[in-house]
PDB file of C-alpha atoms in Angstrom:
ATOM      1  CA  UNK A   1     115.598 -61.307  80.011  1.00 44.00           C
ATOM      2  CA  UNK A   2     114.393 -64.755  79.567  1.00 45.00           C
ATOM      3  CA  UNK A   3     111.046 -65.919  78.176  1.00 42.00           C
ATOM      4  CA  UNK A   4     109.054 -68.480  79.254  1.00 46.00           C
ATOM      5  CA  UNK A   5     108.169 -71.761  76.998  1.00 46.00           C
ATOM      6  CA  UNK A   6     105.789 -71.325  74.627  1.00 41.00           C
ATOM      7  CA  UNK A   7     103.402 -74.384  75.544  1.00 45.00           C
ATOM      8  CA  UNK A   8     100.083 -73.737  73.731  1.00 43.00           C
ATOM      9  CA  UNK A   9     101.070 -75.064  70.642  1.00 42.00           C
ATOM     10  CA  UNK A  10     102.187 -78.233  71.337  1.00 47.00           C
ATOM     11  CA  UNK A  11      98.850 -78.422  73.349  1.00 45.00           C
ATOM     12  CA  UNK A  12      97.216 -77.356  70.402  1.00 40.00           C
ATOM     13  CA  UNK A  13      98.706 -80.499  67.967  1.00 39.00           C
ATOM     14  CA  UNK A  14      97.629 -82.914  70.693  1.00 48.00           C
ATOM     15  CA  UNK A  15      93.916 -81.776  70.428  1.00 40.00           C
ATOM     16  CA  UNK A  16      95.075 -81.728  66.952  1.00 40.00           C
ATOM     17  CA  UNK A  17      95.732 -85.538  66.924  1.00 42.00           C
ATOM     18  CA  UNK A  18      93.059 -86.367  69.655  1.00 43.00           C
ATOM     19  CA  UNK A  19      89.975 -84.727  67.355  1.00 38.00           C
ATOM     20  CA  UNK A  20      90.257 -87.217  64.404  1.00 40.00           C
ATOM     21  CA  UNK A  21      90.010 -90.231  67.157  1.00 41.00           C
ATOM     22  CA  UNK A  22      86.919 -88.292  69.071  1.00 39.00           C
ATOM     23  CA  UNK A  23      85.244 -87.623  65.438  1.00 36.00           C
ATOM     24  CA  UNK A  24      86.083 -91.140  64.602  1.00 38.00           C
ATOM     25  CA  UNK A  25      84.285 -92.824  68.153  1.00 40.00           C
ATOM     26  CA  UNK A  26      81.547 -90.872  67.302  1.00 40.00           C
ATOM     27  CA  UNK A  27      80.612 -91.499  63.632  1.00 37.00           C
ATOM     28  CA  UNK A  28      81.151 -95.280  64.905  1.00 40.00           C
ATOM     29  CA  UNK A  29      78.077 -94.605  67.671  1.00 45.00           C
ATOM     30  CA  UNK A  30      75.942 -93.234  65.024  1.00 53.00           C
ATOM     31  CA  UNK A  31      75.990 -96.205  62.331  1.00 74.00           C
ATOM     32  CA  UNK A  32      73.281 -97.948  61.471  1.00 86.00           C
ATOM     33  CA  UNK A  33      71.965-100.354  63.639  1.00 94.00           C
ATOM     34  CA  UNK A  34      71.929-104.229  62.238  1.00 95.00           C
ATOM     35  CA  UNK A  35      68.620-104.933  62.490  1.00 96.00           C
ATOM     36  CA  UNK A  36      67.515-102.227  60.245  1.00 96.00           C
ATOM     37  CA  UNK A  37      67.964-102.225  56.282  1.00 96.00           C
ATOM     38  CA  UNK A  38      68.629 -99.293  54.585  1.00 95.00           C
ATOM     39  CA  UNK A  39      65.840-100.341  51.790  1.00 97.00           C
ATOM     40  CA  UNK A  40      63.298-103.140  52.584  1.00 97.00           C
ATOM     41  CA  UNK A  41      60.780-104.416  50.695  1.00 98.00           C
ATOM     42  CA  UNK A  42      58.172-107.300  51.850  1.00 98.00           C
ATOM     43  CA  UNK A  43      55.871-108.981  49.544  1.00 98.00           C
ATOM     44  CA  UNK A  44      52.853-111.165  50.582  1.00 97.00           C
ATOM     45  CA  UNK A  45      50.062-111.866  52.370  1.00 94.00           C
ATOM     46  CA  UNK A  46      48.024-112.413  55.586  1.00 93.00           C
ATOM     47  CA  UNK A  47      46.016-115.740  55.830  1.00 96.00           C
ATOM     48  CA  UNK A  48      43.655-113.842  58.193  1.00 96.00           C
ATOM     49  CA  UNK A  49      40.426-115.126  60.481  1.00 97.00           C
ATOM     50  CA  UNK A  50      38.040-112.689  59.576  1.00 97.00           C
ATOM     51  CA  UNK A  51      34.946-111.956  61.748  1.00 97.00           C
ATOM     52  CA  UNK A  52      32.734-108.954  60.393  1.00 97.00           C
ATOM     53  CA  UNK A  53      29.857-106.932  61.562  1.00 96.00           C
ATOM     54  CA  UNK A  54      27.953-104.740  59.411  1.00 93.00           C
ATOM     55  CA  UNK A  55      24.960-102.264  60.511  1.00 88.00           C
ATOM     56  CA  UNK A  56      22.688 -99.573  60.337  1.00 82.00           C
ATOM     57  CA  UNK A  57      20.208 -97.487  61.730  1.00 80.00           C
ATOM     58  CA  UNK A  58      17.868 -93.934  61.262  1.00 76.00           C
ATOM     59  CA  UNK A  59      19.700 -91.187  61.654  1.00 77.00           C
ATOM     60  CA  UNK A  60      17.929 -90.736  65.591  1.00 72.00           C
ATOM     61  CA  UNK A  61      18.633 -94.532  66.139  1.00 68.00           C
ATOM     62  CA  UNK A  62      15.362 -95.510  66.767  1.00 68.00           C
ATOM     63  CA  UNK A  63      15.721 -98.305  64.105  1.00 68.00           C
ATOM     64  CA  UNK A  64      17.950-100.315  62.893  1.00 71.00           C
ATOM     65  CA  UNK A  65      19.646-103.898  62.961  1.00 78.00           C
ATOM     66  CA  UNK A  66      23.323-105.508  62.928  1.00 88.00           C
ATOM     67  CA  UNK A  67      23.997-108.707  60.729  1.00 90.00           C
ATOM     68  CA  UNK A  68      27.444-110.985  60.955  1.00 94.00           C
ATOM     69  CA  UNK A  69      28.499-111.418  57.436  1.00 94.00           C
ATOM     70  CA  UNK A  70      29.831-114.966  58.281  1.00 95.00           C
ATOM     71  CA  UNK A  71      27.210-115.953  60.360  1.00 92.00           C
ATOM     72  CA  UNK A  72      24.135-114.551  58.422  1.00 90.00           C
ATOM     73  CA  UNK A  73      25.340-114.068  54.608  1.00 91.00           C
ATOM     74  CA  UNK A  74      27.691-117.040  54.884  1.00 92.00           C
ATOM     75  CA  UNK A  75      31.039-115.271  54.172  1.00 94.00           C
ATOM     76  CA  UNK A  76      34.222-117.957  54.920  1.00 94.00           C
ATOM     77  CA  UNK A  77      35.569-116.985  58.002  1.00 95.00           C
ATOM     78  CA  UNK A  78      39.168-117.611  56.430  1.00 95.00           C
ATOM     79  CA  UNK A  79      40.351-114.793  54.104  1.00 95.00           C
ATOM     80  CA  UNK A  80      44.127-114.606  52.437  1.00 94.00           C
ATOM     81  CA  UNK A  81      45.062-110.410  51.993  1.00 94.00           C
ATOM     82  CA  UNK A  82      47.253-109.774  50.026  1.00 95.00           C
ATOM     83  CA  UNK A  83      50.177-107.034  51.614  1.00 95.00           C
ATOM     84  CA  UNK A  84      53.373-105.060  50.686  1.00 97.00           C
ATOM     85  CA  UNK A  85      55.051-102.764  53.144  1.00 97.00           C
ATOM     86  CA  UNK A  86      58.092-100.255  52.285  1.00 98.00           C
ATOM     87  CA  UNK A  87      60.879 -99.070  54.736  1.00 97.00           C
ATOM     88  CA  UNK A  88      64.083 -96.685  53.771  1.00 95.00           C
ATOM     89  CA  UNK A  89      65.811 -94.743  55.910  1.00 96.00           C
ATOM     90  CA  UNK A  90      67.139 -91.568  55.504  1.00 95.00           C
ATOM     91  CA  UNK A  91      70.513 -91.173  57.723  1.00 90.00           C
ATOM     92  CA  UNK A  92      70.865 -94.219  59.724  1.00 91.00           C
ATOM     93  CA  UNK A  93      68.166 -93.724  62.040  1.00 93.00           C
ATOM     94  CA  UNK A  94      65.260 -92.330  60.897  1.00 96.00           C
ATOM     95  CA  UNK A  95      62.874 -92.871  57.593  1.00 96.00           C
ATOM     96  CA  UNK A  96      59.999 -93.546  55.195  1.00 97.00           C
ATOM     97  CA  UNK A  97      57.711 -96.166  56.109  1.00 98.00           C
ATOM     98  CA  UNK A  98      54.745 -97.081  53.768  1.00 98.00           C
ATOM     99  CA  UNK A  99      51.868-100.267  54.167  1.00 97.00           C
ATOM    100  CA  UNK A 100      48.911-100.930  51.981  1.00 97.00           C
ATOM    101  CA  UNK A 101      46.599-103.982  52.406  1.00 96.00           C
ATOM    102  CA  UNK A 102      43.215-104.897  51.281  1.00 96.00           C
ATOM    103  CA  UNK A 103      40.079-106.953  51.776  1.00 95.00           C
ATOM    104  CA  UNK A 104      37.639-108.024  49.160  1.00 95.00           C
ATOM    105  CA  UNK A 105      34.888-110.392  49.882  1.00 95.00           C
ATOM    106  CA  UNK A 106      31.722-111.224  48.212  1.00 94.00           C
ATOM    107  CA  UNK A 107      28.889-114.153  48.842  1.00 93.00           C
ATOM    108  CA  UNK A 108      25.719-114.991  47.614  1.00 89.00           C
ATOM    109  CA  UNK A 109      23.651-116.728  50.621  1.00 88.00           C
ATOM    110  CA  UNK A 110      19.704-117.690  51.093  1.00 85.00           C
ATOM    111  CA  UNK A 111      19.267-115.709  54.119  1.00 86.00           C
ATOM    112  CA  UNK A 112      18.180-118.084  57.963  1.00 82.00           C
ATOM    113  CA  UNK A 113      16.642-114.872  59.126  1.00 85.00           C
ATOM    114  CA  UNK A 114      15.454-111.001  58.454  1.00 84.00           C
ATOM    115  CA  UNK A 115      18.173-108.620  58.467  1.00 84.00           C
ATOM    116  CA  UNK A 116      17.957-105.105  57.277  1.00 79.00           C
ATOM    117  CA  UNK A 117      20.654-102.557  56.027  1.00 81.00           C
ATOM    118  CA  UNK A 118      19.844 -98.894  54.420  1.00 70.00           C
ATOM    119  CA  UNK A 119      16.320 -98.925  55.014  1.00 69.00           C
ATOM    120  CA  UNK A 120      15.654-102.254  52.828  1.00 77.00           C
ATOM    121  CA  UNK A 121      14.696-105.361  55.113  1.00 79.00           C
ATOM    122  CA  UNK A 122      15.594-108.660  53.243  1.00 83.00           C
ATOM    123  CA  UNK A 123      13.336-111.493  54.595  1.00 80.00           C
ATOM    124  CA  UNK A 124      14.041-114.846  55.625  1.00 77.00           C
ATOM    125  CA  UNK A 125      14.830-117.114  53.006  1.00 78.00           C
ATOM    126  CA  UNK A 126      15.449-114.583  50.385  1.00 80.00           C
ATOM    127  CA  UNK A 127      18.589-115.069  48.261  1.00 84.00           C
ATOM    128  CA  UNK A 128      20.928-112.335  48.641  1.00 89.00           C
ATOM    129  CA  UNK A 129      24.576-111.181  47.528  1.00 90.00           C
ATOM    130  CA  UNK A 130      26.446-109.684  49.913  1.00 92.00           C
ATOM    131  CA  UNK A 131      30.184-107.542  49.408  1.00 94.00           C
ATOM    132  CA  UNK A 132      32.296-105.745  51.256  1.00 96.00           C
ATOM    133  CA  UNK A 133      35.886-104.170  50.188  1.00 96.00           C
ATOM    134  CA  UNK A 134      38.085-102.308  52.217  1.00 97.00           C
ATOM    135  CA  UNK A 135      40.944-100.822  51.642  1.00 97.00           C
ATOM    136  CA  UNK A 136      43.910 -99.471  53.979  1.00 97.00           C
ATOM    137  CA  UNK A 137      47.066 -97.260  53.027  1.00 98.00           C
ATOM    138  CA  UNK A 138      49.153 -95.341  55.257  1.00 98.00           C
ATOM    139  CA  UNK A 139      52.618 -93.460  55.816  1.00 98.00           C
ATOM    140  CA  UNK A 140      54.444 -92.371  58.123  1.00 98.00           C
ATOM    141  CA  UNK A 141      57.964 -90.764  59.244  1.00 98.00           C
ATOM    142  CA  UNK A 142      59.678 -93.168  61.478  1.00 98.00           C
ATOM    143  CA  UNK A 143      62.416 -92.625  64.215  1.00 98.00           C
ATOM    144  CA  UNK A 144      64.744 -95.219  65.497  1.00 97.00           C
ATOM    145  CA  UNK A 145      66.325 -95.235  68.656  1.00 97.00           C
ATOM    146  CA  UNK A 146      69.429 -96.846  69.356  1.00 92.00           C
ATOM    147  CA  UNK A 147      72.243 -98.130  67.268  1.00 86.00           C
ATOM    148  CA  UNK A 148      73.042-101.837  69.104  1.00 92.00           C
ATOM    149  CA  UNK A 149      71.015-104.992  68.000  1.00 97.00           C
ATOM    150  CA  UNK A 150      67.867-103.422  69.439  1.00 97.00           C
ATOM    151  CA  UNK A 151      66.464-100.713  68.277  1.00 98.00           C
ATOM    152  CA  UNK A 152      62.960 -98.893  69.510  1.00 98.00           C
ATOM    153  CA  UNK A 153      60.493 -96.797  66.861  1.00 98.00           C
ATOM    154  CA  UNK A 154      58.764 -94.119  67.145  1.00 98.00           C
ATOM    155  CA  UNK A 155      56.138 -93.517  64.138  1.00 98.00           C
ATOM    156  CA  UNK A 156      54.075 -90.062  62.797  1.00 98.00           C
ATOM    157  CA  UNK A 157      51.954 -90.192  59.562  1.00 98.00           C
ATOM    158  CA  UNK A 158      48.580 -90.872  58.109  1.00 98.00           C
ATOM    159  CA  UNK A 159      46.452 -93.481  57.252  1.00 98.00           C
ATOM    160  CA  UNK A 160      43.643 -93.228  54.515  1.00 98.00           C
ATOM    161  CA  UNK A 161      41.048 -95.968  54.162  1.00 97.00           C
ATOM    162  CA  UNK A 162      38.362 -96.493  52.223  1.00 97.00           C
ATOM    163  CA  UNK A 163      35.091 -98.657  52.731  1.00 95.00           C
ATOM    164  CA  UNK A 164      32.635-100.536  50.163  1.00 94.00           C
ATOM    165  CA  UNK A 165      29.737-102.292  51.414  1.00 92.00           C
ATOM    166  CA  UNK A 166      26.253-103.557  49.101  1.00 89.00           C
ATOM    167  CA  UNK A 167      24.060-105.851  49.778  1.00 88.00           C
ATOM    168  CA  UNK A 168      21.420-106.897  46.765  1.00 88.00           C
ATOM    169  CA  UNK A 169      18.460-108.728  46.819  1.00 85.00           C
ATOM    170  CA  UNK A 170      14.747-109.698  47.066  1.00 77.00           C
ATOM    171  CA  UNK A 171      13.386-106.434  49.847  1.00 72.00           C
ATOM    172  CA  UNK A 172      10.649-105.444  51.421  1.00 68.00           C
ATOM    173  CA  UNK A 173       9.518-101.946  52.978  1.00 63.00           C
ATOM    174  CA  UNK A 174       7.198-101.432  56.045  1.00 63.00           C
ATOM    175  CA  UNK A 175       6.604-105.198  54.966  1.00 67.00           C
ATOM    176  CA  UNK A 176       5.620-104.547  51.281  1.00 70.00           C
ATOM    177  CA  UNK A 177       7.574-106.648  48.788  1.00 73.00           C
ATOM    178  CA  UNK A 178       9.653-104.014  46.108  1.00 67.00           C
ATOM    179  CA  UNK A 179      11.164-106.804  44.177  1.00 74.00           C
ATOM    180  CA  UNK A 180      14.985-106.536  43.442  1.00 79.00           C
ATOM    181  CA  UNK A 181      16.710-103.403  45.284  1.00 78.00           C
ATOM    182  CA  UNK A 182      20.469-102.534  46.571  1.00 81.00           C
ATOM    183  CA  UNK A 183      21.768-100.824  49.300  1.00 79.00           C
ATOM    184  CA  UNK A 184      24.949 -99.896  49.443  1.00 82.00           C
ATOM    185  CA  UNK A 185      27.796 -97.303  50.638  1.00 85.00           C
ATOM    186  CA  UNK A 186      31.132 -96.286  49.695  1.00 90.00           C
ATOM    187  CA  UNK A 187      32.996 -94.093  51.506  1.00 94.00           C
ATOM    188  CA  UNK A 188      37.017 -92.811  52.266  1.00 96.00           C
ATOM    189  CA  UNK A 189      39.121 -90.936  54.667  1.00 96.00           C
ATOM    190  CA  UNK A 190      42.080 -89.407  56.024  1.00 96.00           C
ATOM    191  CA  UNK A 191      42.957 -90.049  59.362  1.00 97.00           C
ATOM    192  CA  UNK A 192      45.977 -89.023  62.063  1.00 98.00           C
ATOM    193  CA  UNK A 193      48.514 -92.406  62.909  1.00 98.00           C
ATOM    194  CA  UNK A 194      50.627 -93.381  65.652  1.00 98.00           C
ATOM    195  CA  UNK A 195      53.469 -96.293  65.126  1.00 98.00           C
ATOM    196  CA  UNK A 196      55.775 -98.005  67.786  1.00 98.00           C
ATOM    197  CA  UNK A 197      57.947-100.776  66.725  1.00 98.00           C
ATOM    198  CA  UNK A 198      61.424-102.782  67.987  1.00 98.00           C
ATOM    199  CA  UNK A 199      63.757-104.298  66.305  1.00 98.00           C
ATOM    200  CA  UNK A 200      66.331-107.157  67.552  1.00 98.00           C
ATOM    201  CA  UNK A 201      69.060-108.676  65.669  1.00 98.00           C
ATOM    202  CA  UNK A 202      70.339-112.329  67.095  1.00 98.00           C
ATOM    203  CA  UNK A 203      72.936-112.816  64.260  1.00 97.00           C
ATOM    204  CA  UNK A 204      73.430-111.660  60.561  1.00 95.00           C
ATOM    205  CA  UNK A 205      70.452-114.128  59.620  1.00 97.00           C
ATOM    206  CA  UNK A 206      67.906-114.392  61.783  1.00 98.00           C
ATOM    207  CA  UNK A 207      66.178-111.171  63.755  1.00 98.00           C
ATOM    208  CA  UNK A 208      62.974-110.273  65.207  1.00 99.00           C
ATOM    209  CA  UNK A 209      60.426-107.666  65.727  1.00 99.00           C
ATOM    210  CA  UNK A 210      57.412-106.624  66.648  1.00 99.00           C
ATOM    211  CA  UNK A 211      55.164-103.228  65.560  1.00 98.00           C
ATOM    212  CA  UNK A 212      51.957-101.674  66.639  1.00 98.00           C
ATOM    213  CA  UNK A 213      49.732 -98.942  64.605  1.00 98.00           C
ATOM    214  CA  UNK A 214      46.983 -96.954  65.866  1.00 98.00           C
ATOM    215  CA  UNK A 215      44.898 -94.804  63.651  1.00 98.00           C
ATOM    216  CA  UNK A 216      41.672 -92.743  65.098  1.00 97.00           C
ATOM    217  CA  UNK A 217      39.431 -90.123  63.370  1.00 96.00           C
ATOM    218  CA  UNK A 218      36.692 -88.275  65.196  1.00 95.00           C
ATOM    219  CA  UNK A 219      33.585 -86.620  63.376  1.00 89.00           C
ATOM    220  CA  UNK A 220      33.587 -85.954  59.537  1.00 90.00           C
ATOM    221  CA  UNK A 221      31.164 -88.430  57.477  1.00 89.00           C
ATOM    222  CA  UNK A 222      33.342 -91.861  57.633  1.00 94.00           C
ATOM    223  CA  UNK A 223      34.530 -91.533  61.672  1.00 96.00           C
ATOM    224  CA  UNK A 224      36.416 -94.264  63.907  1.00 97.00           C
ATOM    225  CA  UNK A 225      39.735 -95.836  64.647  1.00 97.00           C
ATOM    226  CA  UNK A 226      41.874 -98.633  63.325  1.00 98.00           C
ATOM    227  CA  UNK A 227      44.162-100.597  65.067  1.00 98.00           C
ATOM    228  CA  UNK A 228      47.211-102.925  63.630  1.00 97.00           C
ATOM    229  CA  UNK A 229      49.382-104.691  65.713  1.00 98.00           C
ATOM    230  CA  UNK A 230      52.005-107.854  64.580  1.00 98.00           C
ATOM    231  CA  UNK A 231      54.854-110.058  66.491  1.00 99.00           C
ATOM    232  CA  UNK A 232      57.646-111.832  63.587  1.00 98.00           C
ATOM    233  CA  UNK A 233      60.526-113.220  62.719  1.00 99.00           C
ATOM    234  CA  UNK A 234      62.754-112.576  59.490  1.00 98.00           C
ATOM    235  CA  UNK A 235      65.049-115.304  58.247  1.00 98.00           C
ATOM    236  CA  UNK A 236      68.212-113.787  55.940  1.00 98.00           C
ATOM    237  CA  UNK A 237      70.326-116.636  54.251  1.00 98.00           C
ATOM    238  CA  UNK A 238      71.278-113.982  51.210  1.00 97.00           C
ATOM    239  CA  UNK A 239      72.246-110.632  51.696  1.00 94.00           C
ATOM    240  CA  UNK A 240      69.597-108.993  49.298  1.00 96.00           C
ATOM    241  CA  UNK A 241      66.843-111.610  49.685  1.00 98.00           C
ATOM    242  CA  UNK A 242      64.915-112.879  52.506  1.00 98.00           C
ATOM    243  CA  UNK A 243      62.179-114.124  54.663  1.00 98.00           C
ATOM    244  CA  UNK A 244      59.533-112.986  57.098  1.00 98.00           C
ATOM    245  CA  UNK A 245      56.876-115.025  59.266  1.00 98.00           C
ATOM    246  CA  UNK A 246      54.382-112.955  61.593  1.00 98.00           C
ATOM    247  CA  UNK A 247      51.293-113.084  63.440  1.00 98.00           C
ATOM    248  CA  UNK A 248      49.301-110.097  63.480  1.00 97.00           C
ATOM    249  CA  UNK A 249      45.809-108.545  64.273  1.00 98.00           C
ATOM    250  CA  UNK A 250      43.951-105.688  63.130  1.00 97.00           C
ATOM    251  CA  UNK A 251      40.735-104.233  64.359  1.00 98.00           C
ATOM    252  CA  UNK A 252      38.393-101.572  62.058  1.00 98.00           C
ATOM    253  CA  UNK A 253      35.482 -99.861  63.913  1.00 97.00           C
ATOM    254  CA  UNK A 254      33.855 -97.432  61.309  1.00 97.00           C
ATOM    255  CA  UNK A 255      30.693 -95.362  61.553  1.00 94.00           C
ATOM    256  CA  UNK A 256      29.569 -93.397  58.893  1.00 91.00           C
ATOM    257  CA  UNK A 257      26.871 -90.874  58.859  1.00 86.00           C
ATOM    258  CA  UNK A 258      24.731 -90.176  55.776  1.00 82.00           C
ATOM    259  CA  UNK A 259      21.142 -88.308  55.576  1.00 78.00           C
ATOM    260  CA  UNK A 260      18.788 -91.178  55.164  1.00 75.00           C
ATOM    261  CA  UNK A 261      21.014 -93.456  57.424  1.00 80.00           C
ATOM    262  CA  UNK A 262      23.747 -94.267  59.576  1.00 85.00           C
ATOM    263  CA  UNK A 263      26.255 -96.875  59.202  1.00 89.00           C
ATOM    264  CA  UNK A 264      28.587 -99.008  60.817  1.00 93.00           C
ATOM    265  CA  UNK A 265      31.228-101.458  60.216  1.00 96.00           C
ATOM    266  CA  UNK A 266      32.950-103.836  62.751  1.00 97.00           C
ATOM    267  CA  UNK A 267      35.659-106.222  61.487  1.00 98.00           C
ATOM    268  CA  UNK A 268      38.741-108.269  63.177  1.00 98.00           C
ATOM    269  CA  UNK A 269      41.322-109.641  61.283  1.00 97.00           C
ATOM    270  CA  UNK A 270      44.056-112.180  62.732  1.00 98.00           C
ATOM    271  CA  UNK A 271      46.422-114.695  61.676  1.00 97.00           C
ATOM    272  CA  UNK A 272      49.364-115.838  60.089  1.00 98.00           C
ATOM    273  CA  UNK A 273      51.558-113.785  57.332  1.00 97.00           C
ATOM    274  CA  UNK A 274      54.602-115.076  55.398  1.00 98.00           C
ATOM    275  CA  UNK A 275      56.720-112.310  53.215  1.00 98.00           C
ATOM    276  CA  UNK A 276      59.338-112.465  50.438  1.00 98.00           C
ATOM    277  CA  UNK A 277      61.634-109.753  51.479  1.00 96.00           C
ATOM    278  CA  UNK A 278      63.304-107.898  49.263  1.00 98.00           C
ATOM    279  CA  UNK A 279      66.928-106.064  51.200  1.00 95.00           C
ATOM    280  CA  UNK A 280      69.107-103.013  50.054  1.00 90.00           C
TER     281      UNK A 280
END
């Protein structure tokens, strides 16, 4: 009695020697894209056109007044920020993303008319200092998908940010001169963000992106939403140093709610960055 051929293994070694060449396709779809880094660093700052609205009101809103800090305190409408930004990924497609920028401004200024903040009305021609800092950190978990020269981001983290505002100065009350006063509030939160970026490579030197931010907060004492958006280019003539260029904007619209008073804070931001950036 005859047996048939045994054929299973020698179907067996060819899925043998075919699995190394499928593993091998697919590790080579999952590398890293080339217009990500693995670490990034970018150093600089953001020559920024600033236009700023500070206000405040009785907690029913009955009274209360809004004063331009550029138009009324005479604050320079131009503002350099200093910036720094952090990317890594972890795998080849997904990572750590970190910004931090800030915005310090202070002015002395005979006032052109009445203004009032905090329950304090400075009059007309009354020599005041005005200062505002603000302060803006966030991180976030990023996702990139695909693995060509473009690549689309998808961003989840949180944002904190932190307010300063004072103005100081000769003041009156219900029109009574009280000499020298202050007002002033400080203030910080924690607050939900959203990211979306793309990345494009054109060569091993020159690439491009673009990334948006969106960061909102409702109720709590320090309440509103943030919003960062920027268009650039990066320029890479070494393989671990290089250069970025970008145009961005950024919006803060902050209200803050306190006993004696509410507050709000309106500022733009937009202009011109350049970045050293540092590439692992």
């Amino acid at each position: 009695m005859t047996c048939p051929p045994l054929r299973r293994p020698r179907h067996a070694l060819r899925l043998a020697a075919l699995l190394p060449l499928a593993l091998g396709s697919g590790l080579a779809g999952a590398q890293q894209s080339p217009a990500l880094d693995r670490v990034s660093l970018w150093l600089g700052g953001y020559d920024a056109h600033v236009d700023t609205t500070l206000g405040a009101s009785d907690p029913g809103g009955r009274y209360g007044g809004n004063f331009s800090l550029e138009n009324d305190l005479g604050f320079n409408d131009r503002k350099r920020v200093p910036r720094a930004r952090l990317d890594f990924l972890v795998g080849d497609s997904q990572g750590f993303s970190l910004d931090y920028y800030s915005v310090n401004r202070s002015r002395s200024q005979s006032l052109a008319r009445s203004i009032s903040y905090a329950g304090n009305d400075y009059e007309a021609a009354a020599t005041v200092r005005g200062k505002l800092n603000f302060d803006f950190g966030s991180a976030s978990w990023r996702w990139w998908f695909g693995h060509g020269n473009d690549v689309f981001g998808l961003g989840l983290g949180g944002a904190y940010y932190r307010v300063h505002a004072a103005i100081s100065g000769e003041a009156s009350v219900n029109g009574e001169p009280v000499g020298q006063v202050s007002s002033g509030t400080s203030d910080g939160a924690w607050a939900p963000m959203l990211q979306l970026g793309w990345r494009h490579a054109f060569n091993d030197q020159w690439r491009m992106y673009a990334d948006a931010a969106g960061v909102k907060k409702n109720g709590g004492r320090l309440s509103g939403h943030i919003v960062n958006a920027a268009l650039g280019v990066e320029w890479l003539p070494w393989p671990h140093l290089g250069f970025g260029a970008e145009y961005g904007y950024s919006r803060v619209v902050l209200h803050q709610r306190k006993h004696a008073y509410h507050a709000n804070l309106d500022m733009k931001l937009d202009g011109p960055s350049l970045f050293v950036h540092l590439r692992f």
